[in-house]
Amino acid sequence: MEQTFLMIKPDAVQRNLIGEIVARFERKGFKLVAAKLTTISEPLAKKHYAEHDGKPFFHDLVSFITSGPVFAMVWEGENVIESSRKMMGKTNPQEAETGTIRGDFGLVMHRNIIHGSDSPESATREINLFFKKEEIQSYEKNV
Ligand code: CMP
């Protein structure tokens, strides 16, 4: 079954939005198979955001994502990568539709509440960066 990596960013953790955001994915029917509250090291942040290395916002991005705890998760389900990206809304909260996570809770691009993998390849890479195999659960879900 398809898996994706989702990460609630420091801004949303500090605003007590973890429960609200997790509830949306639970209600949708996806299965939470791994989660941890953790503060990311600078080397891990740089690896995670390697594709943005060299962009003007890279330094601020790394500094923001390491500024406080994030809630890192692995979710599983049919088409979870594309579907969770729809639920998050556009990267820029000002362009994200109302009803999406960024549209409902975000104001600005550099504090955009949540990150989600954008392809199966990034999902595999990001899950492996943040979680060991034994931290990922396998269980039956009765829907
Ligand atoms: P995320 O989905 O975590 O992936 C990369 C992040 O870079 C993105 O969310 C935004 O927070 C940030 N980002 C992308 N483009 C810009 C930009 N032009 N200015 C500032 N931050 C950006």
PDB file of C-alpha atoms and ligand atoms in Angstrom:
ATOM      1  CA  MET A   1       0.000   0.000   0.000  1.00  0.00           C
ATOM      2  CA  GLU A   2       1.216   3.516  -0.801  1.00  0.00           C
ATOM      3  CA  GLN A   3       2.897   5.505   1.981  1.00  0.00           C
ATOM      4  CA  THR A   4       3.786   9.175   2.353  1.00  0.00           C
ATOM      5  CA  PHE A   5       5.858  11.311   4.690  1.00  0.00           C
ATOM      6  CA  LEU A   6       4.029  14.232   6.309  1.00  0.00           C
ATOM      7  CA  MET A   7       5.601  16.686   8.731  1.00  0.00           C
ATOM      8  CA  ILE A   8       3.768  19.234  10.862  1.00  0.00           C
ATOM      9  CA  LYS A   9       6.159  22.189  10.971  1.00  0.00           C
ATOM     10  CA  PRO A  10       7.319  24.167  14.049  1.00  0.00           C
ATOM     11  CA  ASP A  11       4.758  26.956  13.488  1.00  0.00           C
ATOM     12  CA  ALA A  12       1.824  24.521  13.649  1.00  0.00           C
ATOM     13  CA  VAL A  13       3.273  22.560  16.597  1.00  0.00           C
ATOM     14  CA  GLN A  14       3.601  25.824  18.541  1.00  0.00           C
ATOM     15  CA  ARG A  15       0.026  26.772  17.664  1.00  0.00           C
ATOM     16  CA  ASN A  16      -1.340  23.457  19.042  1.00  0.00           C
ATOM     17  CA  LEU A  17      -2.521  22.326  15.621  1.00  0.00           C
ATOM     18  CA  ILE A  18      -1.177  18.737  15.748  1.00  0.00           C
ATOM     19  CA  GLY A  19      -4.499  17.210  16.837  1.00  0.00           C
ATOM     20  CA  GLU A  20      -6.541  19.207  14.319  1.00  0.00           C
ATOM     21  CA  ILE A  21      -4.274  18.195  11.439  1.00  0.00           C
ATOM     22  CA  VAL A  22      -3.917  14.528  12.433  1.00  0.00           C
ATOM     23  CA  ALA A  23      -7.727  14.329  12.792  1.00  0.00           C
ATOM     24  CA  ARG A  24      -8.206  15.368   9.156  1.00  0.00           C
ATOM     25  CA  PHE A  25      -6.069  12.485   7.873  1.00  0.00           C
ATOM     26  CA  GLU A  26      -7.714  10.027  10.289  1.00  0.00           C
ATOM     27  CA  ARG A  27     -11.195  11.120   9.190  1.00  0.00           C
ATOM     28  CA  LYS A  28     -10.229  10.779   5.540  1.00  0.00           C
ATOM     29  CA  GLY A  29      -9.488   7.122   6.247  1.00  0.00           C
ATOM     30  CA  PHE A  30      -5.701   7.026   6.020  1.00  0.00           C
ATOM     31  CA  LYS A  31      -3.703   4.881   8.417  1.00  0.00           C
ATOM     32  CA  LEU A  32      -1.044   6.389  10.695  1.00  0.00           C
ATOM     33  CA  VAL A  33       1.880   3.948  10.736  1.00  0.00           C
ATOM     34  CA  ALA A  34       4.642   6.057  12.339  1.00  0.00           C
ATOM     35  CA  ALA A  35       4.908   9.351  14.232  1.00  0.00           C
ATOM     36  CA  LYS A  36       7.338  11.288  16.403  1.00  0.00           C
ATOM     37  CA  LEU A  37       7.787  14.731  17.890  1.00  0.00           C
ATOM     38  CA  THR A  38      11.385  15.642  17.196  1.00  0.00           C
ATOM     39  CA  THR A  39      13.688  18.595  16.684  1.00  0.00           C
ATOM     40  CA  ILE A  40      15.515  18.230  13.394  1.00  0.00           C
ATOM     41  CA  SER A  41      19.293  18.707  13.251  1.00  0.00           C
ATOM     42  CA  GLU A  42      20.742  21.078  10.671  1.00  0.00           C
ATOM     43  CA  PRO A  43      22.390  18.230   8.675  1.00  0.00           C
ATOM     44  CA  LEU A  44      19.075  16.344   8.508  1.00  0.00           C
ATOM     45  CA  ALA A  45      17.217  19.509   7.454  1.00  0.00           C
ATOM     46  CA  LYS A  46      19.759  20.096   4.682  1.00  0.00           C
ATOM     47  CA  LYS A  47      19.386  16.511   3.453  1.00  0.00           C
ATOM     48  CA  HIS A  48      15.601  16.675   3.584  1.00  0.00           C
ATOM     49  CA  TYR A  49      15.524  19.943   1.610  1.00  0.00           C
ATOM     50  CA  ALA A  50      18.536  19.113  -0.644  1.00  0.00           C
ATOM     51  CA  GLU A  51      16.544  19.906  -3.800  1.00  0.00           C
ATOM     52  CA  HIS A  52      16.238  23.540  -2.623  1.00  0.00           C
ATOM     53  CA  ASP A  53      19.965  23.947  -1.867  1.00  0.00           C
ATOM     54  CA  GLY A  54      21.195  27.108  -3.599  1.00  0.00           C
ATOM     55  CA  LYS A  55      17.766  28.783  -3.728  1.00  0.00           C
ATOM     56  CA  PRO A  56      17.493  32.205  -2.086  1.00  0.00           C
ATOM     57  CA  PHE A  57      15.176  30.922   0.646  1.00  0.00           C
ATOM     58  CA  PHE A  58      17.258  27.810   1.518  1.00  0.00           C
ATOM     59  CA  HIS A  59      19.002  29.281   4.560  1.00  0.00           C
ATOM     60  CA  ASP A  60      15.743  30.600   6.066  1.00  0.00           C
ATOM     61  CA  LEU A  61      13.997  27.301   5.303  1.00  0.00           C
ATOM     62  CA  VAL A  62      16.638  25.254   7.170  1.00  0.00           C
ATOM     63  CA  SER A  63      16.714  27.731  10.020  1.00  0.00           C
ATOM     64  CA  PHE A  64      12.903  27.658  10.371  1.00  0.00           C
ATOM     65  CA  ILE A  65      12.493  23.883  10.200  1.00  0.00           C
ATOM     66  CA  THR A  66      15.190  23.404  12.897  1.00  0.00           C
ATOM     67  CA  SER A  67      13.792  26.183  15.132  1.00  0.00           C
ATOM     68  CA  GLY A  68      11.532  23.918  17.225  1.00  0.00           C
ATOM     69  CA  PRO A  69       9.946  20.478  17.305  1.00  0.00           C
ATOM     70  CA  VAL A  70       8.201  19.081  14.246  1.00  0.00           C
ATOM     71  CA  PHE A  71       5.694  16.207  14.236  1.00  0.00           C
ATOM     72  CA  ALA A  72       6.954  13.727  11.652  1.00  0.00           C
ATOM     73  CA  MET A  73       4.580  11.035  10.391  1.00  0.00           C
ATOM     74  CA  VAL A  74       4.163   8.226   7.911  1.00  0.00           C
ATOM     75  CA  TRP A  75       0.640   7.722   6.573  1.00  0.00           C
ATOM     76  CA  GLU A  76      -0.581   4.850   4.468  1.00  0.00           C
ATOM     77  CA  GLY A  77      -3.512   4.406   2.085  1.00  0.00           C
ATOM     78  CA  GLU A  78      -4.843   4.348  -1.445  1.00  0.00           C
ATOM     79  CA  ASN A  79      -3.355   7.263  -3.435  1.00  0.00           C
ATOM     80  CA  VAL A  80      -2.193   8.857  -0.157  1.00  0.00           C
ATOM     81  CA  ILE A  81       0.539  10.978  -1.785  1.00  0.00           C
ATOM     82  CA  GLU A  82      -1.706  12.887  -4.172  1.00  0.00           C
ATOM     83  CA  SER A  83      -4.688  12.908  -1.864  1.00  0.00           C
ATOM     84  CA  SER A  84      -2.774  14.312   1.116  1.00  0.00           C
ATOM     85  CA  ARG A  85      -1.294  17.032  -1.110  1.00  0.00           C
ATOM     86  CA  LYS A  86      -4.845  18.039  -2.069  1.00  0.00           C
ATOM     87  CA  MET A  87      -5.783  18.114   1.620  1.00  0.00           C
ATOM     88  CA  MET A  88      -2.732  20.321   2.395  1.00  0.00           C
ATOM     89  CA  GLY A  89      -3.461  22.784  -0.424  1.00  0.00           C
ATOM     90  CA  LYS A  90      -1.010  24.887  -2.420  1.00  0.00           C
ATOM     91  CA  THR A  91       2.474  25.503  -0.975  1.00  0.00           C
ATOM     92  CA  ASN A  92       1.736  29.201  -0.581  1.00  0.00           C
ATOM     93  CA  PRO A  93      -1.047  29.514   2.033  1.00  0.00           C
ATOM     94  CA  GLN A  94      -2.261  32.713   0.332  1.00  0.00           C
ATOM     95  CA  GLU A  95      -3.055  30.671  -2.775  1.00  0.00           C
ATOM     96  CA  ALA A  96      -4.356  27.605  -0.917  1.00  0.00           C
ATOM     97  CA  GLU A  97      -8.120  27.095  -1.041  1.00  0.00           C
ATOM     98  CA  THR A  98     -10.227  27.444   2.080  1.00  0.00           C
ATOM     99  CA  GLY A  99     -10.928  23.952   3.363  1.00  0.00           C
ATOM    100  CA  THR A 100      -7.331  22.850   2.858  1.00  0.00           C
ATOM    101  CA  ILE A 101      -4.888  22.720   5.776  1.00  0.00           C
ATOM    102  CA  ARG A 102      -2.686  25.567   4.515  1.00  0.00           C
ATOM    103  CA  GLY A 103      -5.719  27.525   3.340  1.00  0.00           C
ATOM    104  CA  ASP A 104      -7.367  27.267   6.748  1.00  0.00           C
ATOM    105  CA  PHE A 105      -4.349  27.727   9.038  1.00  0.00           C
ATOM    106  CA  GLY A 106      -1.505  29.381   7.115  1.00  0.00           C
ATOM    107  CA  LEU A 107      -0.723  32.961   6.220  1.00  0.00           C
ATOM    108  CA  VAL A 108       2.707  33.019   4.580  1.00  0.00           C
ATOM    109  CA  MET A 109       4.924  30.789   2.416  1.00  0.00           C
ATOM    110  CA  HIS A 110       7.788  30.393   4.893  1.00  0.00           C
ATOM    111  CA  ARG A 111       5.389  29.331   7.665  1.00  0.00           C
ATOM    112  CA  ASN A 112       3.177  26.973   5.729  1.00  0.00           C
ATOM    113  CA  ILE A 113       2.157  24.549   8.497  1.00  0.00           C
ATOM    114  CA  ILE A 114       2.888  21.185   6.891  1.00  0.00           C
ATOM    115  CA  HIS A 115       5.179  19.377   4.470  1.00  0.00           C
ATOM    116  CA  GLY A 116       4.184  16.366   2.373  1.00  0.00           C
ATOM    117  CA  SER A 117       6.097  14.198  -0.095  1.00  0.00           C
ATOM    118  CA  ASP A 118       5.413  15.100  -3.719  1.00  0.00           C
ATOM    119  CA  SER A 119       6.117  11.733  -5.403  1.00  0.00           C
ATOM    120  CA  PRO A 120       6.641   8.047  -4.548  1.00  0.00           C
ATOM    121  CA  GLU A 121      10.412   8.581  -4.884  1.00  0.00           C
ATOM    122  CA  SER A 122      10.456  11.503  -2.417  1.00  0.00           C
ATOM    123  CA  ALA A 123       8.157   9.587  -0.074  1.00  0.00           C
ATOM    124  CA  THR A 124      10.609   6.669   0.097  1.00  0.00           C
ATOM    125  CA  ARG A 125      13.589   9.000   0.507  1.00  0.00           C
ATOM    126  CA  GLU A 126      11.945  11.144   3.200  1.00  0.00           C
ATOM    127  CA  ILE A 127      10.513   8.198   5.167  1.00  0.00           C
ATOM    128  CA  ASN A 128      13.987   6.621   5.257  1.00  0.00           C
ATOM    129  CA  LEU A 129      15.570   9.890   6.391  1.00  0.00           C
ATOM    130  CA  PHE A 130      13.256  10.220   9.380  1.00  0.00           C
ATOM    131  CA  PHE A 131      12.310   6.680  10.396  1.00  0.00           C
ATOM    132  CA  LYS A 132      14.021   3.354  10.933  1.00  0.00           C
ATOM    133  CA  LYS A 133      12.212   0.327   9.464  1.00  0.00           C
ATOM    134  CA  GLU A 134      11.278  -0.950  12.952  1.00  0.00           C
ATOM    135  CA  GLU A 135       9.579   2.361  13.804  1.00  0.00           C
ATOM    136  CA  ILE A 136       6.986   1.808  11.081  1.00  0.00           C
ATOM    137  CA  GLN A 137       3.965  -0.195  12.256  1.00  0.00           C
ATOM    138  CA  SER A 138       1.955  -2.701  10.361  1.00  0.00           C
ATOM    139  CA  TYR A 139      -1.606  -3.349  11.555  1.00  0.00           C
ATOM    140  CA  GLU A 140      -5.107  -4.085  10.318  1.00  0.00           C
ATOM    141  CA  LYS A 141      -7.489  -1.191  10.068  1.00  0.00           C
ATOM    142  CA  ASN A 142     -11.215  -1.894  10.035  1.00  0.00           C
ATOM    143  CA  VAL A 143     -12.975   0.831   8.093  1.00  0.00           C
TER     144      VAL A 143
HETATM  145  P1  CMP B   1       7.566  22.443   1.770  1.00  0.00           P
HETATM  146  O1  CMP B   1       6.411  21.709   1.217  1.00  0.00           O
HETATM  147  O2  CMP B   1       8.080  22.077   3.107  1.00  0.00           O
HETATM  148  O3  CMP B   1       8.781  22.310   0.727  1.00  0.00           O
HETATM  149  C1  CMP B   1       9.759  23.302   0.566  1.00  0.00           C
HETATM  150  C2  CMP B   1       9.439  24.549   1.343  1.00  0.00           C
HETATM  151  O4  CMP B   1      10.159  25.689   0.930  1.00  0.00           O
HETATM  152  C3  CMP B   1       7.999  24.914   1.127  1.00  0.00           C
HETATM  153  O5  CMP B   1       7.196  24.003   1.804  1.00  0.00           O
HETATM  154  C4  CMP B   1       7.968  26.354   1.601  1.00  0.00           C
HETATM  155  O6  CMP B   1       7.832  26.414   3.004  1.00  0.00           O
HETATM  156  C5  CMP B   1       9.376  26.823   1.245  1.00  0.00           C
HETATM  157  N1  CMP B   1       9.369  27.654   0.051  1.00  0.00           N
HETATM  158  C6  CMP B   1       9.140  27.281  -1.208  1.00  0.00           C
HETATM  159  N2  CMP B   1       9.258  28.334  -2.042  1.00  0.00           N
HETATM  160  C7  CMP B   1       9.584  29.394  -1.263  1.00  0.00           C
HETATM  161  C8  CMP B   1       9.811  30.757  -1.527  1.00  0.00           C
HETATM  162  N3  CMP B   1       9.753  31.238  -2.761  1.00  0.00           N
HETATM  163  N4  CMP B   1      10.096  31.555  -0.475  1.00  0.00           N
HETATM  164  C9  CMP B   1      10.153  31.051   0.773  1.00  0.00           C
HETATM  165  N5  CMP B   1       9.940  29.759   1.089  1.00  0.00           N
HETATM  166  C10 CMP B   1       9.654  28.940   0.076  1.00  0.00           C
END
